[in-house]
Tab-separated table of C-alpha atoms in Angstrom:
chain	number	residue	atom	x	y	z
A	3	MET	CA	-18.976	81.773	75.489
A	4	SER	CA	-16.690	78.814	75.097
A	5	ALA	CA	-16.225	76.258	77.845
A	6	THR	CA	-12.576	77.303	78.228
A	7	ASN	CA	-13.416	80.961	78.757
A	8	THR	CA	-16.206	80.084	81.157
A	9	THR	CA	-13.955	77.842	83.218
A	10	THR	CA	-11.165	80.445	83.297
A	11	SER	CA	-13.586	83.162	84.400
A	12	LEU	CA	-14.954	81.001	87.161
A	13	GLN	CA	-11.493	80.014	88.358
A	14	GLU	CA	-10.454	83.657	88.539
A	15	SER	CA	-13.616	84.513	90.442
A	16	GLU	CA	-12.996	81.716	92.920
A	17	THR	CA	-9.323	82.693	93.323
A	18	VAL	CA	-9.954	86.356	93.988
A	19	GLY	CA	-13.171	85.753	95.906
A	20	LYS	CA	-14.249	89.384	95.584
A	21	SER	CA	-15.551	89.924	92.073
A	22	PRO	CA	-16.995	93.412	91.634
A	23	TRP	CA	-19.804	92.147	89.444
A	24	ILE	CA	-22.811	89.889	89.839
A	25	ASN	CA	-22.014	87.168	87.325
A	26	ILE	CA	-25.082	86.259	85.256
A	27	ASN	CA	-23.945	84.505	82.096
A	28	SER	CA	-22.235	87.470	80.421
A	29	GLN	CA	-18.791	88.037	78.993
A	30	ALA	CA	-16.357	90.864	78.379
A	31	THR	CA	-15.245	91.942	74.930
A	32	SER	CA	-12.781	94.345	73.387
A	33	LEU	CA	-14.925	97.421	74.040
A	34	ARG	CA	-15.382	96.599	77.718
A	35	GLN	CA	-13.108	97.217	80.678
A	36	PRO	CA	-12.654	93.780	82.277
A	37	SER	CA	-10.917	95.253	85.322
A	38	PRO	CA	-10.728	98.692	86.970
A	39	ALA	CA	-8.062	101.097	85.807
A	40	PRO	CA	-5.362	101.991	88.332
A	41	GLY	CA	-6.799	104.260	90.962
A	42	GLN	CA	-10.365	103.771	89.770
A	43	GLN	CA	-12.888	102.525	92.301
A	44	HIS	CA	-15.896	100.458	91.260
A	45	ARG	CA	-18.961	99.980	93.373
A	46	PRO	CA	-18.533	96.694	95.245
A	47	GLY	CA	-20.689	93.735	94.404
A	48	PRO	CA	-20.668	90.081	95.401
A	49	PRO	CA	-20.254	87.242	92.949
A	50	ARG	CA	-23.256	85.231	92.054
A	51	HIS	CA	-23.443	81.772	93.578
A	52	LYS	CA	-20.858	79.451	92.101
A	53	SER	CA	-21.938	78.313	88.661
A	54	SER	CA	-20.570	76.342	85.747
A	55	ILE	CA	-21.717	74.691	82.569
A	56	ARG	CA	-24.285	72.358	84.059
A	57	THR	CA	-26.229	69.545	82.490
A	58	GLU	CA	-29.552	70.956	83.641
A	59	ASP	CA	-28.854	74.172	81.723
A	60	SER	CA	-29.352	72.147	78.537
A	61	PHE	CA	-32.960	71.580	79.599
A	62	THR	CA	-33.894	74.812	81.381
A	63	GLN	CA	-32.244	77.676	79.455
A	64	PRO	CA	-33.719	79.350	76.347
A	65	ARG	CA	-33.051	77.291	73.254
A	66	ASP	CA	-29.955	78.192	71.258
A	67	ILE	CA	-31.246	78.825	67.746
A	68	GLU	CA	-27.791	78.180	66.267
A	69	LYS	CA	-27.706	74.589	67.481
A	70	HIS	CA	-29.151	71.854	65.315
A	71	SER	CA	-30.771	68.736	66.707
A	72	LYS	CA	-31.284	65.619	64.617
A	73	LEU	CA	-33.826	64.172	67.026
A	74	PRO	CA	-37.425	63.985	65.778
A	75	TYR	CA	-39.658	66.588	67.386
A	76	PHE	CA	-41.854	64.049	69.152
A	77	ILE	CA	-38.973	62.753	71.329
A	78	ARG	CA	-37.215	66.052	72.120
A	79	MET	CA	-37.227	67.165	75.740
A	80	HIS	CA	-35.568	70.586	75.576
A	81	GLY	CA	-38.451	72.985	75.034
A	82	SER	CA	-41.090	70.285	75.533
A	83	ILE	CA	-43.976	70.820	77.913
A	84	THR	CA	-43.847	67.146	78.930
A	85	PRO	CA	-41.844	67.591	82.195
A	86	ARG	CA	-44.424	70.067	83.467
A	87	MET	CA	-47.190	67.609	82.644
A	88	ILE	CA	-45.863	64.699	84.734
A	89	ILE	CA	-47.574	65.601	88.011
A	90	PRO	CA	-50.910	66.693	86.444
A	91	LEU	CA	-51.002	63.481	84.414
A	92	LEU	CA	-50.297	61.392	87.520
A	93	VAL	CA	-53.240	63.082	89.235
A	94	VAL	CA	-55.476	62.557	86.197
A	95	GLY	CA	-54.345	58.927	85.897
A	96	ALA	CA	-55.170	58.268	89.569
A	97	TRP	CA	-58.576	59.916	89.175
A	98	ALA	CA	-59.379	57.941	86.003
A	99	THR	CA	-58.312	54.716	87.742
A	100	LEU	CA	-60.594	55.475	90.702
A	101	ILE	CA	-63.637	56.199	88.521
A	102	THR	CA	-62.947	53.153	86.353
A	103	CYS	CA	-62.670	50.813	89.357
A	104	ILE	CA	-65.872	52.180	90.914
A	105	SER	CA	-67.683	51.803	87.588
A	106	LYS	CA	-66.414	48.236	87.215
A	107	PHE	CA	-66.846	46.850	90.709
A	108	VAL	CA	-69.459	49.043	92.417
A	109	HIS	CA	-71.757	51.011	90.150
A	110	PRO	CA	-71.356	52.372	86.616
A	111	LEU	CA	-70.664	56.111	86.671
A	112	VAL	CA	-71.755	57.351	83.262
A	113	VAL	CA	-72.810	60.786	82.056
A	114	SER	CA	-74.434	61.911	78.842
A	115	ASP	CA	-72.245	62.843	75.899
A	116	LEU	CA	-74.121	66.138	75.697
A	117	LEU	CA	-72.425	67.521	78.822
A	118	LEU	CA	-68.906	67.022	77.520
A	119	THR	CA	-69.923	68.294	74.090
A	120	VAL	CA	-70.969	71.600	75.629
A	121	LEU	CA	-67.917	71.695	77.901
A	122	GLY	CA	-65.614	70.790	75.011
A	123	PHE	CA	-66.872	73.731	72.975
A	124	VAL	CA	-66.275	76.150	75.857
A	125	VAL	CA	-62.840	74.651	76.625
A	126	GLY	CA	-61.846	74.929	72.966
A	127	LEU	CA	-62.774	78.605	72.892
A	128	GLY	CA	-60.971	79.305	76.161
A	129	ILE	CA	-57.755	77.522	75.217
A	130	SER	CA	-57.772	79.086	71.759
A	131	PHE	CA	-58.110	82.554	73.285
A	132	ARG	CA	-55.384	81.815	75.837
A	133	THR	CA	-52.920	80.449	73.284
A	134	SER	CA	-53.494	83.136	70.663
A	135	SER	CA	-53.166	85.897	73.273
A	136	ALA	CA	-49.927	84.417	74.639
A	137	TYR	CA	-48.417	83.910	71.183
A	138	GLU	CA	-49.323	87.460	70.210
A	139	ARG	CA	-47.362	88.707	73.229
A	140	TYR	CA	-44.439	86.450	72.282
A	141	VAL	CA	-44.348	87.762	68.710
A	142	GLU	CA	-44.726	91.353	69.905
A	143	GLY	CA	-41.767	90.914	72.247
A	144	ARG	CA	-39.667	89.560	69.372
A	145	LYS	CA	-40.666	92.480	67.144
A	146	TYR	CA	-39.599	94.979	69.781
A	147	TRP	CA	-36.229	93.272	70.160
A	148	ALA	CA	-35.779	93.273	66.382
A	149	GLN	CA	-36.518	97.003	66.444
A	150	LEU	CA	-33.906	97.374	69.177
A	151	SER	CA	-31.299	95.585	67.053
A	152	GLN	CA	-32.053	97.627	63.948
A	153	THR	CA	-32.072	100.945	65.803
A	154	SER	CA	-28.865	100.130	67.682
A	155	ARG	CA	-27.056	99.277	64.451
A	156	ASP	CA	-28.258	102.496	62.813
A	157	LEU	CA	-27.262	104.598	65.810
A	158	ALA	CA	-23.837	102.955	66.066
A	159	ARG	CA	-23.249	103.521	62.350
A	160	HIS	CA	-24.257	107.182	62.586
A	161	VAL	CA	-21.983	107.766	65.571
A	162	TRP	CA	-18.983	105.988	64.080
A	163	ILE	CA	-19.225	107.431	60.548
A	164	HIS	CA	-20.820	110.843	60.877
A	165	VAL	CA	-19.397	112.144	64.155
A	166	ASP	CA	-16.100	113.825	63.222
A	167	GLU	CA	-12.789	113.168	64.956
A	168	ARG	CA	-10.799	116.407	65.127
A	169	HIS	CA	-7.344	114.895	64.628
A	170	GLU	CA	-6.284	117.617	62.169
A	171	THR	CA	-7.188	120.360	64.641
A	172	ASP	CA	-5.488	118.805	67.646
A	173	PRO	CA	-4.232	115.213	67.980
A	174	GLN	CA	-5.218	115.108	71.655
A	175	LEU	CA	-8.650	116.450	70.807
A	176	GLY	CA	-9.039	113.847	68.059
A	177	LYS	CA	-8.030	111.115	70.474
A	178	ALA	CA	-10.640	112.351	72.970
A	179	ASP	CA	-13.275	112.317	70.200
A	180	LEU	CA	-12.356	108.729	69.309
A	181	LEU	CA	-12.668	107.614	72.915
A	182	GLY	CA	-15.956	109.479	73.167
A	183	LYS	CA	-17.320	107.597	70.174
A	184	ALA	CA	-16.192	104.287	71.653
A	185	THR	CA	-17.946	105.229	74.902
A	186	ALA	CA	-21.145	106.031	72.987
A	187	LEU	CA	-21.039	102.613	71.311
A	188	ASN	CA	-20.599	101.040	74.746
A	189	LEU	CA	-23.723	102.859	75.923
A	190	ILE	CA	-25.703	101.388	73.031
A	191	VAL	CA	-24.681	97.904	74.123
A	192	ALA	CA	-25.326	98.828	77.763
A	193	PHE	CA	-28.891	99.864	76.911
A	194	ALA	CA	-29.669	96.447	75.419
A	195	VAL	CA	-28.088	94.555	78.324
A	196	ALA	CA	-29.780	96.786	80.928
A	197	LEU	CA	-33.134	96.288	79.205
A	198	LYS	CA	-32.621	92.521	79.275
A	199	HIS	CA	-31.993	92.598	83.027
A	200	ARG	CA	-34.916	94.930	83.654
A	201	LEU	CA	-37.295	92.628	81.784
A	202	ARG	CA	-36.054	89.766	83.993
A	203	PHE	CA	-36.630	91.785	87.184
A	204	GLU	CA	-32.907	92.164	87.836
A	205	PRO	CA	-32.852	95.832	88.829
A	206	TYR	CA	-29.217	96.559	89.702
A	207	ALA	CA	-26.274	97.804	87.634
A	208	GLN	CA	-23.572	95.478	88.978
A	209	TYR	CA	-24.335	92.399	86.889
A	210	ASP	CA	-21.417	90.911	84.997
A	211	GLY	CA	-21.458	92.246	81.449
A	212	LEU	CA	-23.354	95.362	82.496
A	213	GLY	CA	-21.370	96.771	85.406
A	214	GLN	CA	-18.264	97.233	83.260
A	215	LEU	CA	-20.265	99.376	80.835
A	216	VAL	CA	-22.058	101.676	83.295
A	217	SER	CA	-19.765	101.817	86.334
A	218	HIS	CA	-18.714	105.342	85.376
A	219	LEU	CA	-22.332	106.580	85.287
A	220	GLN	CA	-24.290	107.984	88.202
A	221	THR	CA	-27.463	105.867	88.269
A	222	PHE	CA	-30.138	105.017	90.804
A	223	ALA	CA	-29.619	101.298	90.141
A	224	GLY	CA	-25.922	101.615	90.950
A	225	ASP	CA	-26.489	103.682	94.091
A	226	ALA	CA	-29.209	101.311	95.354
A	227	TYR	CA	-26.890	98.318	95.490
A	228	ASP	CA	-26.821	96.607	98.882
A	229	PRO	CA	-24.837	93.352	99.373
A	230	ASP	CA	-27.269	92.208	102.082
A	231	THR	CA	-30.222	92.223	99.697
A	232	THR	CA	-28.502	91.391	96.414
A	233	VAL	CA	-26.647	88.157	97.188
A	234	LEU	CA	-28.294	85.333	95.263
A	235	LYS	CA	-28.640	82.170	97.262
A	236	PRO	CA	-28.140	78.912	95.379
A	237	LYS	CA	-31.291	76.960	94.698
A	238	THR	CA	-31.649	73.577	96.319
A	239	SER	CA	-32.095	70.453	94.226
A	240	TRP	CA	-35.686	70.179	95.424
A	241	LYS	CA	-36.467	73.718	94.296
A	242	ARG	CA	-34.814	73.261	90.888
A	243	GLY	CA	-36.661	69.993	90.422
A	244	GLY	CA	-39.962	71.577	91.420
A	245	GLU	CA	-39.497	74.401	88.951
A	246	TYR	CA	-38.570	71.940	86.209
A	247	LEU	CA	-41.753	69.953	86.891
A	248	GLY	CA	-43.866	73.099	86.877
A	249	MET	CA	-44.876	73.066	90.544
A	250	THR	CA	-46.211	76.502	91.368
A	251	PHE	CA	-45.263	76.268	95.054
A	252	ALA	CA	-41.584	75.854	94.035
A	253	GLU	CA	-41.518	79.000	91.904
A	254	SER	CA	-39.931	82.082	93.450
A	255	ASN	CA	-41.395	85.543	93.141
A	256	PRO	CA	-39.574	87.012	90.105
A	257	ARG	CA	-39.866	90.495	91.632
A	258	LYS	CA	-38.189	89.459	94.877
A	259	ALA	CA	-35.041	91.520	94.254
A	260	ILE	CA	-37.140	94.613	93.527
A	261	LYS	CA	-39.287	94.190	96.629
A	262	ARG	CA	-36.276	93.704	98.891
A	263	SER	CA	-34.553	96.888	97.779
A	264	LYS	CA	-34.575	99.682	100.360
A	265	LYS	CA	-33.774	102.439	97.847
A	266	ASN	CA	-35.211	103.816	94.646
A	267	LEU	CA	-34.000	101.572	91.820
A	268	GLY	CA	-34.800	104.025	89.052
A	269	ASN	CA	-34.990	102.911	85.439
A	270	LEU	CA	-31.490	102.023	84.243
A	271	PRO	CA	-32.216	101.769	80.475
A	272	LEU	CA	-33.903	105.176	80.585
A	273	GLU	CA	-30.956	106.680	82.457
A	274	ILE	CA	-28.565	105.262	79.846
A	275	LEU	CA	-30.652	106.923	77.136
A	276	THR	CA	-30.240	110.200	79.016
A	277	TYR	CA	-26.443	109.863	78.911
A	278	MET	CA	-26.591	108.989	75.207
A	279	SER	CA	-28.651	112.127	74.567
A	280	ALA	CA	-26.083	114.148	76.503
A	281	TYR	CA	-23.327	112.788	74.250
A	282	MET	CA	-25.230	113.695	71.090
A	283	GLU	CA	-25.883	117.167	72.497
A	284	SER	CA	-22.145	117.567	73.044
A	285	THR	CA	-21.287	116.530	69.479
A	286	THR	CA	-23.787	119.050	68.147
A	287	LYS	CA	-22.391	121.903	70.212
A	288	THR	CA	-18.764	121.137	69.312
A	289	GLY	CA	-19.585	120.908	65.609
A	290	GLN	CA	-18.681	117.216	65.312
A	291	LEU	CA	-22.130	116.493	63.906
A	292	PRO	CA	-22.953	119.615	61.872
A	293	ASN	CA	-25.418	118.064	59.428
A	294	GLY	CA	-28.996	118.772	60.529
A	295	VAL	CA	-30.332	115.701	58.741
A	296	GLN	CA	-27.900	113.451	60.618
A	297	GLN	CA	-28.807	115.129	63.886
A	298	ALA	CA	-32.498	114.443	63.246
A	299	MET	CA	-31.800	110.804	62.384
A	300	VAL	CA	-29.770	110.283	65.557
A	301	MET	CA	-32.507	111.781	67.715
A	302	ALA	CA	-35.058	109.599	65.918
A	303	ASN	CA	-32.926	106.550	66.800
A	304	LEU	CA	-32.896	107.555	70.461
A	305	ALA	CA	-36.671	108.013	70.369
A	306	SER	CA	-36.992	104.564	68.803
A	307	LEU	CA	-34.973	103.016	71.652
A	308	ASN	CA	-37.282	104.705	74.143
A	309	GLU	CA	-40.234	103.260	72.228
A	310	VAL	CA	-38.704	99.779	72.572
A	311	LEU	CA	-38.306	100.331	76.318
A	312	ALA	CA	-41.943	101.369	76.726
A	313	GLY	CA	-43.225	98.604	74.453
A	314	THR	CA	-41.375	95.767	76.152
A	315	GLU	CA	-42.453	97.056	79.561
A	316	ARG	CA	-46.046	97.033	78.317
A	317	VAL	CA	-45.740	93.431	77.141
A	318	LEU	CA	-44.165	92.409	80.448
A	319	ASN	CA	-46.574	94.216	82.768
A	320	THR	CA	-49.848	93.563	80.940
A	321	PRO	CA	-50.497	89.829	81.187
A	322	LEU	CA	-53.819	88.177	80.468
A	323	PRO	CA	-56.316	89.402	83.105
A	324	ILE	CA	-56.316	87.066	86.087
A	325	ALA	CA	-60.056	86.449	85.774
A	326	TYR	CA	-59.534	84.900	82.338
A	327	SER	CA	-56.637	82.763	83.561
A	328	ILE	CA	-58.588	81.426	86.535
A	329	ALA	CA	-61.742	80.748	84.546
A	330	ILE	CA	-59.907	78.973	81.720
A	331	SER	CA	-57.960	76.836	84.213
A	332	GLN	CA	-61.119	75.873	86.117
A	333	ILE	CA	-63.131	75.040	82.997
A	334	THR	CA	-60.239	72.984	81.599
A	335	TRP	CA	-59.914	70.917	84.767
A	336	VAL	CA	-63.685	70.360	84.971
A	337	TYR	CA	-63.570	68.985	81.436
A	338	VAL	CA	-60.648	66.677	82.234
A	339	ILE	CA	-62.300	65.450	85.445
A	340	MET	CA	-65.497	64.591	83.540
A	341	LEU	CA	-63.675	62.585	80.846
A	342	PRO	CA	-63.681	59.177	82.659
A	343	PHE	CA	-67.447	59.361	83.180
A	344	GLN	CA	-68.011	59.646	79.443
A	345	LEU	CA	-65.343	57.200	78.258
A	346	TRP	CA	-66.145	54.296	80.621
A	347	ASP	CA	-69.289	53.093	78.873
A	348	ALA	CA	-67.526	52.839	75.499
A	349	LEU	CA	-63.914	51.993	76.397
A	350	GLY	CA	-63.956	50.090	79.675
A	351	TRP	CA	-60.463	49.766	81.106
A	352	ILE	CA	-59.065	51.782	78.217
A	353	THR	CA	-60.725	54.744	79.926
A	354	ILE	CA	-57.557	55.200	82.007
A	355	PRO	CA	-55.023	55.700	79.150
A	356	GLY	CA	-57.666	57.500	77.087
A	357	THR	CA	-58.235	60.040	79.858
A	358	ILE	CA	-54.482	60.565	80.282
A	359	VAL	CA	-54.018	61.185	76.551
A	360	GLY	CA	-56.947	63.604	76.456
A	361	ALA	CA	-55.636	65.439	79.516
A	362	TYR	CA	-52.161	65.702	77.984
A	363	ILE	CA	-53.581	67.364	74.889
A	364	ILE	CA	-55.885	69.796	76.697
A	365	LEU	CA	-53.668	70.671	79.661
A	366	GLY	CA	-50.511	70.705	77.522
A	367	ILE	CA	-51.813	73.350	75.134
A	368	ALA	CA	-52.977	75.466	78.088
A	369	ALA	CA	-49.541	75.108	79.737
A	370	ILE	CA	-47.779	76.251	76.556
A	371	GLY	CA	-49.884	79.410	76.609
A	372	ARG	CA	-48.821	80.115	80.193
A	373	GLU	CA	-45.130	79.571	79.410
A	374	ILE	CA	-44.850	81.836	76.370
A	375	GLU	CA	-46.988	84.594	77.892
A	376	ASN	CA	-43.800	86.239	79.195
A	377	PRO	CA	-41.222	85.971	76.382
A	378	PHE	CA	-38.398	87.660	78.304
A	379	GLY	CA	-37.663	85.073	81.012
A	380	ARG	CA	-35.259	82.151	81.240
A	381	ASP	CA	-37.571	79.284	80.275
A	382	GLU	CA	-36.734	77.012	77.381
A	383	ASN	CA	-39.251	78.647	75.045
A	384	ASP	CA	-38.446	82.241	75.967
A	385	LEU	CA	-36.545	84.569	73.678
A	386	PRO	CA	-32.757	84.003	73.883
A	387	LEU	CA	-32.024	87.544	75.071
A	388	ASP	CA	-28.473	86.666	76.146
A	389	LYS	CA	-27.704	85.559	72.596
A	390	PHE	CA	-29.389	88.623	71.103
A	391	CYS	CA	-27.352	90.970	73.298
A	392	GLN	CA	-24.093	89.189	72.498
A	393	THR	CA	-24.853	89.276	68.772
A	394	LEU	CA	-25.602	92.999	68.931
A	395	GLU	CA	-22.378	93.651	70.809
A	396	ASP	CA	-20.365	91.645	68.284
A	397	GLU	CA	-21.890	93.637	65.428
A	398	ILE	CA	-21.129	96.971	67.093
A	399	ASN	CA	-17.581	95.784	67.750
A	400	ILE	CA	-17.284	95.036	64.035
A	401	ILE	CA	-18.375	98.588	63.204
A	402	ALA	CA	-15.719	99.999	65.533
A	403	ALA	CA	-12.997	97.572	64.465
A	404	ARG	CA	-11.872	99.777	61.555
A	405	ARG	CA	-11.464	103.501	61.212
A	406	PRO	CA	-14.426	105.219	59.524
A	407	PRO	CA	-14.042	104.562	55.784
A	408	LYS	CA	-13.550	107.439	53.368
A	409	PHE	CA	-15.355	107.370	50.038
A	410	GLU	CA	-12.217	107.929	47.988
A	411	ASP	CA	-10.426	105.028	49.681
A	412	PHE	CA	-12.679	102.309	48.276
A	413	VAL	CA	-13.854	103.958	45.040
A	414	ALA	CA	-10.504	104.975	43.477
A	415	ASN	CA	-9.114	101.488	43.925
A	416	GLN	CA	-7.478	99.182	41.373
A	417	GLU	CA	-9.549	96.256	42.690
A	418	ASN	CA	-12.844	98.111	42.265
A	419	THR	CA	-14.342	96.387	39.223
A	420	VAL	CA	-16.988	98.889	38.230
A	421	MET	CA	-18.416	96.962	35.262
A	422	PHE	CA	-17.478	93.971	33.164
A	423	GLN	CA	-13.750	93.360	33.684
A	424	SER	CA	-12.782	97.031	33.849
A	425	SER	CA	-11.573	98.532	37.119
A	426	TYR	CA	-11.931	102.116	38.284
A	427	THR	CA	-8.386	103.000	37.204
A	428	ASP	CA	-9.102	101.568	33.718
A	429	LEU	CA	-12.321	103.501	33.298
A	430	VAL	CA	-11.188	106.829	34.703
A	431	SER	CA	-9.180	107.439	31.521
A	432	ARG	CA	-12.251	106.880	29.309
A	433	SER	CA	-14.702	109.583	28.336
A	434	THR	CA	-17.974	110.089	30.145
A	435	ASP	CA	-19.897	109.015	27.036
A	436	ASP	CA	-17.973	105.714	26.900
A	437	ILE	CA	-18.727	105.021	30.551
A	438	ARG	CA	-22.422	105.751	30.072
A	439	ALA	CA	-22.485	103.541	26.993
A	440	GLY	CA	-20.977	100.715	29.002
A	441	LEU	CA	-23.549	101.168	31.745
A	442	LYS	CA	-26.316	101.028	29.155
A	443	ALA	CA	-24.772	97.931	27.568
A	444	ARG	CA	-25.165	96.061	30.846
A	445	THR	CA	-28.927	96.160	30.429
A	446	ASN	CA	-28.807	94.577	26.966
A	447	ILE	CA	-26.796	91.438	27.651
A	448	LYS	CA	-27.642	88.111	29.207
A	449	ALA	CA	-24.613	86.884	31.062
A	450	GLY	CA	-23.611	84.412	33.713
A	451	VAL	CA	-21.203	85.863	36.264
A	452	VAL	CA	-17.989	83.902	36.670
A	453	HIS	CA	-14.968	84.430	38.885
A	454	GLY	CA	-12.937	87.401	37.714
A	455	GLY	CA	-15.326	88.715	35.066
A	456	VAL	CA	-18.502	88.194	33.042
A	457	GLN	CA	-19.336	85.323	30.722
A	458	VAL	CA	-21.568	86.623	27.915
A	459	LYS	CA	-23.708	84.422	25.697
A	460	ASN	CA	-24.323	85.242	22.004
A	461	GLU	CA	-22.892	88.727	22.291
A	462	LYS	CA	-20.035	90.418	24.060
A	463	ALA	CA	-19.914	93.956	25.295
A	464	GLU	CA	-16.735	95.877	25.507
A	465	VAL	CA	-15.949	99.187	27.108
C-alpha cells in the first residue's frame, strides 16, 4: 500500500470515527466492497488503535522481499538478532567482569578445559537440534503457503474459465452467473486472508481486508464479535521497547483475544471452504460445470486448501516440546557462565570481551531458533503473509479482469505468428501437408530469433 493511500484511509477512519472493520494493515481492491451497499447492514466493529507508517515498523515487521538493501549483512539491523542480545550480553559482560576482577585481585578462579570441552559438545548438539527443528518448521510453513497460492490460482482459473455464464439463455441469468463467479473468487481470497489471521491468533471476521469479503456470510467468528473484548489497546513505548529487546516479561499472550472471547469462535477458513463447496455444488446442479473431469479437479483443489489449513495449524500448534527448550536453554547458559573461568588463565583481562563474543555466538544462534520456530507471526524473520495475501489477490484480480477467453479469438488472429514469419491467416490457405512440412522444417534449422521473424544461418526454410 502506498503512503498516500494509507494516509487517506487513516484520515477517513479518523473523520468518520466508526469504521466497521478492525484495521490491520490490509487494503481494498476492485473485487472488494469498500463500503456497505444502500440498506445493507454490516456487523459493527471498532477501528484498531490509531496507526500510521511508523519508523519502528521498518525494524519490527516481516522483511519485504521486494526491497533491496545495499548495506553489508554484518551491519544490518532489520532482521538481526542483535537487539534481542543486548540485555543478555550486558548480563554476561557484568558476570565476566566480576569473575575477572575476583581472579585478578582476590584469588584465581580457574577450571579445567575438560569441563567446557564436554559442555561444548553437549551445547553444540542441543543448539544444532534446536536450529534444525525450527528451520524445518519455517520451511514447512513456506511450503504450505506455496501450496495455498498454487491451489488458489488453479481454483480461480477453473471457476473463471470453466463455469459457464448463461447469457444466451437469459441475460439476467448470465449476469447472476458472472456475479456468482466474482463472489467465488472473493471467497478464495477470503480463505487466504482468514487463514493468515487465524495463524496469528486473530479469531474474528471484522478485520479490515477480511470483513468486506465475508460480511455476507453467517460465521461463528462474525457472530462472536464483541466490542468490549475486541478493542485493541495501543502498546506503550515501554512495552514496544521490551518486545524489541526480547524481554519475555514484555511479551503479550498471543492467544489473548481467543481466551477473552465469550462465544464459540469457530474456524473461519473452514467455514469459508464450506461456502465455496456450496457454490461448486450449485454450479454442478445448474449445469454450469457439466464436465466431470473439471468437477473432480475443482473438488481436489478444495481438498488441497483444507490440507493447507490442517498443515499450517499443525506447524503452529506443535512447537518443540517444552522439555527440550528448557534443557537447551539451561545447558547453554551454564556453558556461557563457565566461560570466564576457563578464559582467565590464558587471556587475563581479555576474558571480558572474549566471554561476550562467545556468548553472542552461542546465545544468538539459540535465539534465532526461537524466533523462526513460528513462521506465521509478525517478527522480522517471519513469513511476509500480508505480502503473500496481497500478491494472491492481485493475481486473482488479473484473472477476473478480462472476460473468459475463447479459443477461436486468439488462434484465428492475424497477429498469431504460428511459425517462421507466417501468421494463422497466411497458413490457413495452405494444405495440411505444407503445414506439417513447415513444422518439421523447424527441427532442422539453427536460427537466432529476432524481432518480427527468424534469422536463419546457412539455410533458410520457407513455408
